CSV table of C-alpha atoms in Angstrom, one decimal:
chain,number,residue,atom,x,y,z
A,1,MET,CA,-11.8,11.1,46.7
A,2,ALA,CA,-12.1,7.7,48.4
A,3,HIS,CA,-14.2,5.0,46.8
A,4,SER,CA,-16.5,2.8,48.7
A,5,PRO,CA,-15.8,-1.0,48.8
A,6,GLY,CA,-18.7,-1.6,46.3
A,7,THR,CA,-17.4,1.1,43.9
A,8,ARG,CA,-13.8,-0.3,44.1
A,9,SER,CA,-15.1,-3.8,43.3
A,10,LEU,CA,-17.0,-2.5,40.3
A,11,LEU,CA,-13.9,-0.7,39.1
A,12,ARG,CA,-11.8,-3.8,39.4
A,13,VAL,CA,-14.4,-5.8,37.5
A,14,LEU,CA,-14.5,-3.2,34.7
A,15,LEU,CA,-10.7,-3.0,34.5
A,16,ALA,CA,-10.5,-6.8,34.4
A,17,LEU,CA,-13.0,-6.9,31.5
A,18,CYS,CA,-11.1,-4.2,29.6
A,19,LEU,CA,-7.8,-6.0,30.0
A,20,SER,CA,-9.2,-9.4,29.0
A,21,ALA,CA,-10.9,-7.8,26.0
A,22,ALA,CA,-8.0,-5.7,25.0
A,23,PRO,CA,-6.6,-7.9,22.2
A,24,LEU,CA,-10.0,-7.9,20.5
A,25,LEU,CA,-11.6,-4.6,21.5
A,26,GLY,CA,-8.5,-2.5,22.0
A,27,CYS,CA,-9.3,-0.6,25.2
A,28,GLN,CA,-7.8,2.9,24.6
A,29,SER,CA,-5.7,4.9,27.0
A,30,THR,CA,-7.2,8.2,28.0
A,31,SER,CA,-3.7,9.7,28.3
A,32,GLY,CA,-3.9,11.3,24.9
A,33,GLY,CA,-0.7,9.7,23.7
A,34,PRO,CA,0.0,8.5,20.1
A,35,ILE,CA,-1.8,5.4,18.8
A,36,THR,CA,0.3,2.4,18.0
A,37,LEU,CA,0.2,1.0,14.5
A,38,ASN,CA,1.5,-2.6,14.3
A,39,TRP,CA,3.4,-3.3,11.1
A,40,TYR,CA,4.0,-7.0,10.4
A,41,ASN,CA,6.7,-7.7,7.9
A,42,PHE,CA,9.6,-10.1,7.0
A,43,PRO,CA,12.6,-10.0,9.4
A,44,ASP,CA,15.1,-7.5,8.0
A,45,ASP,CA,18.6,-7.6,9.3
A,46,SER,CA,19.9,-4.5,7.5
A,47,GLY,CA,18.1,-2.0,9.7
A,48,ALA,CA,16.2,-0.4,6.8
A,49,LEU,CA,12.7,-1.4,7.9
A,50,ALA,CA,13.3,-0.5,11.6
A,51,GLY,CA,14.7,2.8,10.4
A,52,ALA,CA,11.7,3.5,8.2
A,53,ALA,CA,9.3,2.8,11.1
A,54,SER,CA,11.3,5.2,13.3
A,55,THR,CA,11.4,7.9,10.7
A,56,CYS,CA,7.7,7.7,9.9
A,57,THR,CA,6.9,7.7,13.6
A,58,LYS,CA,8.8,11.0,14.0
A,59,GLN,CA,7.2,12.5,10.9
A,60,SER,CA,3.7,11.8,12.2
A,61,GLY,CA,4.1,14.6,14.7
A,62,GLY,CA,3.1,12.5,17.6
A,63,ARG,CA,-0.1,11.2,16.1
A,64,TYR,CA,1.0,7.6,15.9
A,65,ARG,CA,3.9,5.3,16.6
A,66,ILE,CA,4.8,2.4,14.2
A,67,SER,CA,5.8,-0.8,15.8
A,68,TYR,CA,7.8,-3.1,13.5
A,69,ASN,CA,6.8,-6.7,14.2
A,70,LYS,CA,9.0,-9.3,12.6
A,71,LEU,CA,7.3,-12.3,11.0
A,72,PRO,CA,9.0,-15.7,10.7
A,73,ARG,CA,11.9,-16.0,8.3
A,74,THR,CA,10.2,-18.5,5.9
A,75,ALA,CA,7.5,-17.3,3.5
A,76,ASP,CA,5.3,-20.2,4.7
A,77,GLY,CA,5.7,-19.2,8.3
A,78,GLN,CA,4.9,-15.6,7.5
A,79,ARG,CA,1.8,-16.5,5.7
A,80,GLN,CA,0.6,-18.9,8.3
A,81,GLN,CA,0.9,-16.3,11.1
A,82,LEU,CA,-0.9,-13.7,9.1
A,83,VAL,CA,-3.7,-16.0,8.0
A,84,ARG,CA,-4.3,-17.1,11.6
A,85,ARG,CA,-4.4,-13.6,12.9
A,86,LEU,CA,-6.7,-12.2,10.2
A,87,ALA,CA,-9.0,-15.3,10.3
A,88,ALA,CA,-9.4,-14.4,14.0
A,89,LYS,CA,-10.2,-10.8,13.1
A,90,ASP,CA,-7.2,-9.5,15.0
A,91,ALA,CA,-7.6,-5.8,15.4
A,92,THR,CA,-3.9,-5.3,16.2
A,93,VAL,CA,-2.9,-6.0,12.6
A,94,ASP,CA,-2.7,-2.6,11.0
A,95,ILE,CA,-0.1,-2.7,8.2
A,96,ILE,CA,0.9,-6.0,6.6
A,97,GLY,CA,3.9,-6.8,4.4
A,98,LEU,CA,2.5,-9.3,1.9
A,99,ASP,CA,4.5,-11.4,-0.4
A,100,VAL,CA,3.5,-10.5,-4.0
A,101,THR,CA,1.7,-13.8,-4.3
A,102,TRP,CA,-0.7,-13.1,-1.4
A,103,PRO,CA,-2.9,-10.0,-2.2
A,104,ALA,CA,-5.4,-11.9,-4.3
A,105,GLU,CA,-5.9,-14.5,-1.5
A,106,PHE,CA,-6.2,-11.9,1.2
A,107,ALA,CA,-8.4,-9.6,-0.8
A,108,GLU,CA,-10.8,-12.4,-1.7
A,109,ALA,CA,-11.0,-13.4,2.0
A,110,LYS,CA,-11.7,-9.7,2.8
A,111,TRP,CA,-8.8,-9.5,5.2
A,112,ILE,CA,-7.3,-6.3,3.7
A,113,LEU,CA,-8.9,-3.0,2.7
A,114,PRO,CA,-8.9,-1.6,-0.9
A,115,TRP,CA,-6.9,1.6,-1.6
A,116,THR,CA,-9.2,4.4,-2.8
A,117,GLY,CA,-9.3,8.1,-3.4
A,118,ALA,CA,-6.2,10.2,-2.6
A,119,ASP,CA,-4.5,7.2,-0.9
A,120,ARG,CA,-4.8,5.2,-4.2
A,121,ALA,CA,-3.6,8.2,-6.3
A,122,ALA,CA,-0.5,8.5,-4.0
A,123,ALA,CA,0.1,4.8,-4.1
A,124,VAL,CA,0.3,4.5,-7.9
A,125,ARG,CA,2.2,7.8,-8.6
A,126,ASP,CA,5.6,7.0,-10.1
A,127,THR,CA,5.2,3.3,-9.3
A,128,LEU,CA,6.3,0.7,-11.8
A,129,GLU,CA,3.4,-1.0,-13.6
A,130,VAL,CA,4.3,-4.7,-13.1
A,131,PRO,CA,4.6,-4.5,-9.3
A,132,LEU,CA,1.3,-2.7,-9.3
A,133,ARG,CA,-0.3,-5.7,-11.0
A,134,THR,CA,0.7,-7.9,-8.1
A,135,ALA,CA,-1.2,-5.7,-5.7
A,136,THR,CA,-4.4,-5.6,-7.8
A,137,TRP,CA,-7.3,-8.0,-7.6
A,138,LYS,CA,-10.5,-7.8,-9.7
A,139,GLY,CA,-9.7,-4.3,-10.8
A,140,ARG,CA,-9.1,-2.9,-7.3
A,141,LEU,CA,-5.8,-1.9,-5.7
A,142,TYR,CA,-5.4,-3.8,-2.4
A,143,ALA,CA,-1.8,-2.9,-1.5
A,144,VAL,CA,1.0,-0.6,-2.4
A,145,PRO,CA,4.3,-2.0,-3.7
A,146,TYR,CA,7.0,-1.6,-1.1
A,147,ASN,CA,9.9,-3.2,-2.9
A,148,THR,CA,10.3,-5.5,-5.9
A,149,ASN,CA,12.9,-8.0,-7.1
A,150,THR,CA,14.0,-9.6,-10.3
A,151,GLN,CA,16.6,-12.1,-11.3
A,152,LEU,CA,19.5,-11.4,-13.7
A,153,LEU,CA,22.2,-13.6,-15.2
A,154,TRP,CA,25.4,-13.3,-13.3
A,155,TYR,CA,28.6,-14.6,-14.9
A,156,ARG,CA,32.4,-14.6,-14.8
A,157,LYS,CA,34.0,-12.4,-17.4
A,158,ASP,CA,37.3,-14.3,-17.2
A,159,LEU,CA,35.5,-17.4,-18.4
A,160,VAL,CA,32.8,-15.8,-20.6
A,161,PRO,CA,33.9,-12.6,-22.3
A,162,THR,CA,30.5,-12.1,-23.9
A,163,PRO,CA,27.4,-13.3,-21.9
A,164,PRO,CA,24.9,-15.6,-23.6
A,165,SER,CA,21.5,-14.2,-24.7
A,166,THR,CA,19.6,-17.5,-24.7
A,167,TRP,CA,19.4,-20.7,-22.6
A,168,ALA,CA,20.7,-22.8,-25.5
A,169,GLU,CA,23.7,-20.5,-25.9
A,170,MET,CA,24.4,-20.6,-22.2
A,171,LEU,CA,24.3,-24.4,-22.1
A,172,LEU,CA,26.6,-24.6,-25.1
A,173,MET,CA,29.1,-22.3,-23.4
A,174,ALA,CA,28.9,-24.3,-20.2
A,175,GLY,CA,29.6,-27.5,-22.2
A,176,ARG,CA,32.7,-26.0,-23.8
A,177,LEU,CA,34.0,-24.9,-20.4
A,178,ALA,CA,33.5,-28.3,-19.0
A,179,LYS,CA,35.5,-29.9,-21.8
A,180,GLN,CA,38.3,-27.5,-21.0
A,181,GLY,CA,38.2,-28.5,-17.3
A,182,LYS,CA,37.2,-25.0,-16.2
A,183,PRO,CA,34.3,-23.9,-13.8
A,184,HIS,CA,31.2,-24.4,-15.8
A,185,TYR,CA,28.1,-24.9,-13.7
A,186,VAL,CA,24.9,-22.9,-14.2
A,187,GLU,CA,23.5,-22.1,-10.7
A,188,ILE,CA,19.7,-22.1,-10.6
A,189,GLN,CA,17.0,-22.8,-8.0
A,190,GLY,CA,16.2,-26.5,-8.4
A,191,ALA,CA,14.9,-27.5,-4.9
A,192,GLN,CA,11.3,-28.5,-4.3
A,193,TYR,CA,10.0,-25.1,-3.2
A,194,GLU,CA,8.8,-21.7,-4.5
A,195,GLY,CA,12.0,-21.0,-6.4
A,196,LEU,CA,11.4,-24.0,-8.7
A,197,THR,CA,7.9,-22.6,-9.5
A,198,VAL,CA,9.4,-19.2,-10.2
A,199,TRP,CA,11.9,-20.8,-12.7
A,200,PHE,CA,9.1,-22.6,-14.5
A,201,ASN,CA,6.8,-19.5,-14.6
A,202,THR,CA,9.6,-17.4,-16.0
A,203,LEU,CA,10.4,-19.9,-18.8
A,204,VAL,CA,6.7,-20.3,-19.6
A,205,GLU,CA,6.2,-16.6,-19.9
A,206,SER,CA,9.4,-16.2,-21.8
A,207,ALA,CA,8.2,-18.8,-24.3
A,208,GLY,CA,5.0,-16.7,-24.9
A,209,GLY,CA,2.6,-18.5,-22.6
A,210,SER,CA,1.2,-18.4,-19.1
A,211,ILE,CA,0.2,-20.8,-16.4
A,212,LEU,CA,-3.4,-19.5,-16.1
A,213,ASN,CA,-5.8,-18.0,-18.6
A,214,ALA,CA,-6.5,-14.3,-18.6
A,215,THR,CA,-9.4,-14.6,-16.0
A,216,ALA,CA,-7.4,-17.0,-13.7
A,217,THR,CA,-10.2,-19.5,-14.0
A,218,ALA,CA,-8.4,-22.4,-15.7
A,219,PRO,CA,-4.8,-23.5,-16.6
A,220,ARG,CA,-3.5,-22.4,-19.9
A,221,LEU,CA,0.0,-24.0,-20.2
A,222,GLY,CA,0.2,-25.7,-23.7
A,223,PRO,CA,3.3,-25.8,-25.9
A,224,PRO,CA,5.1,-22.9,-24.1
A,225,ALA,CA,4.9,-24.9,-20.8
A,226,VAL,CA,6.3,-28.0,-22.6
A,227,ARG,CA,9.1,-25.9,-24.0
A,228,ALA,CA,9.8,-24.5,-20.5
A,229,ALA,CA,9.9,-28.0,-18.9
A,230,THR,CA,12.2,-29.1,-21.7
A,231,VAL,CA,14.7,-26.3,-21.0
A,232,MET,CA,14.7,-27.3,-17.3
A,233,LYS,CA,15.2,-31.0,-18.1
A,234,THR,CA,18.0,-30.2,-20.6
A,235,LEU,CA,19.9,-28.2,-18.1
A,236,ALA,CA,19.4,-30.7,-15.3
A,237,THR,CA,20.8,-33.5,-17.4
A,238,SER,CA,23.7,-31.6,-18.9
A,239,ALA,CA,27.3,-30.9,-17.8
A,240,ALA,CA,26.1,-27.4,-16.7
A,241,ALA,CA,24.1,-28.9,-13.8
A,242,ASP,CA,25.5,-28.6,-10.4
A,243,PRO,CA,25.4,-32.0,-8.6
A,244,SER,CA,23.4,-30.3,-5.9
A,245,LEU,CA,20.8,-28.8,-8.3
A,246,SER,CA,17.8,-30.6,-6.9
A,247,ASN,CA,18.6,-29.3,-3.4
A,248,GLN,CA,19.6,-25.7,-4.2
A,249,MET,CA,18.0,-22.5,-3.3
A,250,GLU,CA,19.1,-18.9,-3.9
A,251,ASP,CA,21.7,-18.9,-1.1
A,252,GLN,CA,23.3,-22.1,-2.1
A,253,ASN,CA,23.6,-20.7,-5.7
A,254,ARG,CA,25.3,-17.6,-4.2
A,255,LEU,CA,27.8,-19.7,-2.2
A,256,ALA,CA,28.6,-22.0,-5.2
A,257,MET,CA,29.4,-18.9,-7.3
A,258,GLU,CA,31.5,-17.4,-4.6
A,259,SER,CA,33.4,-20.6,-4.2
A,260,GLY,CA,34.6,-20.4,-7.9
A,261,SER,CA,32.9,-23.6,-9.1
A,262,ALA,CA,30.3,-21.9,-11.4
A,263,ALA,CA,30.5,-19.9,-14.5
A,264,PHE,CA,26.9,-18.7,-14.5
A,265,GLU,CA,24.2,-17.9,-11.9
A,266,ILE,CA,20.6,-16.9,-12.2
A,267,ASN,CA,19.8,-15.0,-9.1
A,268,TYR,CA,18.7,-11.7,-7.4
A,269,PRO,CA,20.9,-8.6,-6.9
A,270,PHE,CA,21.8,-9.5,-3.3
A,271,VAL,CA,24.6,-11.6,-4.8
A,272,TYR,CA,26.5,-8.6,-5.9
A,273,PRO,CA,27.4,-7.0,-2.5
A,274,SER,CA,27.9,-10.5,-1.2
A,275,MET,CA,30.5,-11.4,-3.8
A,276,LYS,CA,32.2,-8.1,-3.2
A,277,ALA,CA,32.4,-8.8,0.5
A,278,ASN,CA,33.2,-12.5,0.5
A,279,ASN,CA,35.5,-12.9,-2.6
A,280,PRO,CA,37.0,-9.6,-3.6
A,281,LYS,CA,39.3,-11.2,-6.1
A,282,LEU,CA,36.6,-13.0,-8.0
A,283,PHE,CA,34.4,-9.9,-7.7
A,284,LYS,CA,36.7,-8.2,-10.2
A,285,GLN,CA,35.4,-10.8,-12.8
A,286,PHE,CA,31.7,-10.7,-11.6
A,287,ARG,CA,29.3,-9.3,-14.2
A,288,TRP,CA,25.6,-9.2,-15.0
A,289,ALA,CA,23.4,-9.5,-18.0
A,290,PRO,CA,19.7,-9.8,-18.8
A,291,TYR,CA,17.9,-13.0,-18.0
A,292,PRO,CA,18.5,-15.5,-20.9
A,293,ALA,CA,15.7,-15.8,-23.5
A,294,VAL,CA,14.0,-19.1,-24.3
A,295,GLU,CA,13.7,-18.1,-28.0
A,296,ARG,CA,16.1,-15.8,-29.8
A,297,GLY,CA,14.3,-12.6,-30.6
A,298,ARG,CA,11.7,-13.0,-27.8
A,299,PRO,CA,12.9,-11.1,-24.6
A,300,ALA,CA,12.8,-13.1,-21.4
A,301,ARG,CA,10.1,-12.2,-18.9
A,302,PRO,CA,11.6,-12.9,-15.4
A,303,THR,CA,9.2,-13.4,-12.6
A,304,ILE,CA,9.3,-10.6,-10.0
A,305,GLY,CA,9.2,-10.9,-6.3
A,306,GLY,CA,8.8,-8.3,-3.6
A,307,ILE,CA,6.6,-7.1,-0.8
A,308,ASP,CA,3.3,-5.2,-1.0
A,309,LEU,CA,2.0,-3.2,2.0
A,310,ALA,CA,-1.7,-3.7,2.8
A,311,VAL,CA,-4.0,-2.4,5.6
A,312,GLY,CA,-5.7,-4.9,7.8
A,313,ALA,CA,-9.5,-5.0,7.4
A,314,TYR,CA,-9.9,-5.1,11.2
A,315,SER,CA,-7.5,-2.3,12.1
A,316,ARG,CA,-9.0,0.2,14.5
A,317,HIS,CA,-7.0,3.0,12.8
A,318,PRO,CA,-7.3,2.4,9.0
A,319,ALA,CA,-6.9,6.1,8.0
A,320,ALA,CA,-3.6,6.4,9.9
A,321,ALA,CA,-2.5,3.0,8.6
A,322,PHE,CA,-2.9,4.0,5.0
A,323,GLU,CA,-0.9,7.2,5.7
A,324,ALA,CA,1.8,5.3,7.5
A,325,ALA,CA,2.1,2.7,4.7
A,326,LEU,CA,2.6,5.5,2.2
A,327,CYS,CA,5.4,6.9,4.4
A,328,LEU,CA,7.1,3.5,4.9
A,329,ARG,CA,7.4,3.1,1.1
A,330,ASN,CA,8.3,6.7,0.2
A,331,ARG,CA,11.3,7.7,-1.9
A,332,GLN,CA,13.7,8.0,1.0
A,333,ASN,CA,12.7,4.8,2.7
A,334,GLN,CA,12.8,2.8,-0.5
A,335,LEU,CA,16.3,4.2,-1.3
A,336,SER,CA,17.4,3.2,2.2
A,337,ALA,CA,16.0,-0.4,1.7
A,338,ALA,CA,17.8,-0.6,-1.6
A,339,LEU,CA,21.2,0.6,-0.3
A,340,LYS,CA,21.1,-1.2,3.0
A,341,GLY,CA,19.0,-4.3,2.3
A,342,GLY,CA,19.6,-4.7,-1.4
A,343,LEU,CA,15.8,-4.5,-2.2
A,344,PRO,CA,15.1,-3.0,-5.6
A,345,PRO,CA,12.7,0.0,-5.4
A,346,THR,CA,9.2,0.2,-7.0
A,347,LEU,CA,9.4,3.9,-7.7
A,348,ARG,CA,10.7,4.6,-11.2
A,349,PRO,CA,12.5,7.9,-10.5
A,350,LEU,CA,14.9,6.1,-8.1
A,351,TYR,CA,16.5,4.2,-10.9
A,352,SER,CA,18.2,7.4,-12.1
A,353,ASP,CA,19.1,8.6,-8.6
A,354,PRO,CA,22.9,9.0,-8.4
A,355,SER,CA,23.2,7.4,-5.0
A,356,LEU,CA,21.4,4.3,-6.2
A,357,VAL,CA,23.2,4.0,-9.5
A,358,LYS,CA,26.6,4.3,-7.6
A,359,ASN,CA,25.8,1.3,-5.5
A,360,TYR,CA,23.6,-0.5,-8.1
A,361,PRO,CA,25.7,-0.2,-11.3
A,362,PHE,CA,23.2,-2.7,-12.8
A,363,ALA,CA,20.2,-0.5,-12.0
A,364,SER,CA,19.4,0.1,-15.7
A,365,THR,CA,19.4,-3.7,-16.3
A,366,VAL,CA,17.1,-4.3,-13.3
A,367,LEU,CA,14.8,-1.6,-14.6
A,368,ALA,CA,14.6,-3.1,-18.1
A,369,ALA,CA,13.9,-6.5,-16.6
A,370,LEU,CA,11.1,-5.1,-14.4
A,371,GLU,CA,9.5,-3.4,-17.4
A,372,SER,CA,9.2,-6.6,-19.3
A,373,ALA,CA,8.7,-8.8,-16.2
A,374,SER,CA,6.0,-11.3,-15.5
A,375,ILE,CA,4.1,-12.1,-12.3
A,376,ARG,CA,3.2,-15.4,-10.8
A,377,PRO,CA,-0.3,-16.7,-11.3
A,378,LYS,CA,-2.7,-14.3,-9.7
A,379,THR,CA,-5.3,-16.4,-7.8
A,380,PRO,CA,-6.4,-16.9,-4.2
A,381,ALA,CA,-5.4,-20.6,-4.7
A,382,TYR,CA,-1.8,-19.7,-5.6
A,383,GLN,CA,-0.3,-21.7,-2.7
A,384,ASN,CA,-1.8,-24.9,-4.1
A,385,VAL,CA,-0.9,-24.0,-7.7
A,386,SER,CA,2.7,-23.5,-6.7
A,387,ILE,CA,2.8,-26.8,-4.8
A,388,ALA,CA,1.4,-28.6,-7.8
A,389,ILE,CA,4.2,-27.2,-10.0
A,390,SER,CA,7.2,-27.6,-7.6
A,391,HIS,CA,6.2,-31.1,-6.6
A,392,THR,CA,5.7,-32.3,-10.2
A,393,LEU,CA,8.9,-30.8,-11.6
A,394,SER,CA,11.1,-32.1,-8.8
A,395,PRO,CA,13.8,-33.3,-9.2
A,396,PRO,CA,14.5,-31.4,-12.5
A,397,ASN,CA,16.5,-34.2,-14.0
A,398,GLY,CA,13.4,-36.5,-13.7
A,399,ILE,CA,11.1,-34.2,-15.7
A,400,ASP,CA,9.1,-35.8,-18.5
A,401,PRO,CA,7.9,-32.6,-20.3
A,402,ARG,CA,4.6,-33.5,-21.9
A,403,PRO,CA,3.2,-35.9,-19.3
A,404,ASP,CA,4.3,-33.6,-16.4
A,405,VAL,CA,2.7,-30.5,-18.0
A,406,GLN,CA,-0.5,-32.5,-18.4
A,407,LYS,CA,-0.3,-33.6,-14.7
A,408,ILE,CA,0.3,-30.0,-13.6
A,409,SER,CA,-2.7,-28.9,-15.6
A,410,GLY,CA,-5.0,-31.3,-13.9
A,411,GLN,CA,-3.7,-30.5,-10.5
A,412,ILE,CA,-4.1,-26.7,-11.1
A,413,GLU,CA,-7.8,-27.3,-12.0
A,414,ASP,CA,-8.2,-29.0,-8.6
A,415,ALA,CA,-6.3,-26.2,-6.9
A,416,LEU,CA,-8.5,-23.5,-8.5
A,417,ALA,CA,-11.6,-25.4,-7.3
A,418,SER,CA,-10.3,-25.3,-3.7
A,419,LYS,CA,-10.2,-21.5,-3.7
A,420,GLY,CA,-7.1,-21.5,-1.5
A,421,LEU,CA,-7.2,-19.9,1.9
A,422,ILE,CA,-5.5,-22.9,3.6
A,423,PRO,CA,-4.1,-21.9,7.0
């Protein structure tokens, strides 16, 4: 049927309005095709995340299509993009991969939806307890743990037949190796960034303390924090310190270990396949052990990392987004992420899965670490808390334990008052 000039003009106006409003209002196609769920997550080079999106799209039976949108590579860049989108109430943000330090902030801002009913029951089933704590805020679950991560002690068996169980023992071993003219560095994250905060948090928790009180309303710190800062200073001013300590992050630690200049490395499991590929000869001597304790008889409490999946508060398809998020982190997709991308799973049964154990001979050590692990301070102001710690304790060889802990305490009080939410 032909349209009159007036009708055609009206249609053009309506179409223009729909197209201009699409980013906010989401004009829907009448074709009956599948809806698109946008998943924003860190950029994965292994193909595991893209594979999960493809698999779950197929398993939806044509009801939805998951589009994997890669965020910037740095955590700060990822957070900044998500904060800006959600502050603008972007309805195209359906599923979000949150760093484990962000759920409290995003939940407090009402940018993500709580998990309830059957969705919550499915999210917690077989999931490790400590990762679940990262996704919980004020007693409600706001995300589902997709993967987790924890550091181990990696060492060279040709230099150290029996691994140290404490920091003091490790530094003593490093000193002996230095006197013998052998590789002796202890590789650790000492640059002024999140890794330095993680190091401090692990030592505080391992010494029996915490950075914040139980209600996350005030700093706790005290003697355990002084003990933690003392351990950091002792390493940084000893023969065990790599000359580049104050500039090193995880990848620099990996490269130093692979080059043969170090005897010990505190790092995540990704270093294992990397050593195998990059230095097969040294790989034969590459071993792992639990994170060193601060005090003998008190197990270490390494700080976990990882990604939690949340559903955007402004999503037009929340029910489908919850379903898709559960699929993305199901058993098969977590196994794929572990085998392809080196990301430790959050589902307990996978740690006894033969295919995981074959490629993760240290799986039982990782599981033990996760069960006694700690999390970073859970507060909407976490970004400010982390900055206060990493700036005060950098460089590690300049730490003055008691005054610096007092300074951190005052800065954390100010950070908590700001309530976070800084774009």
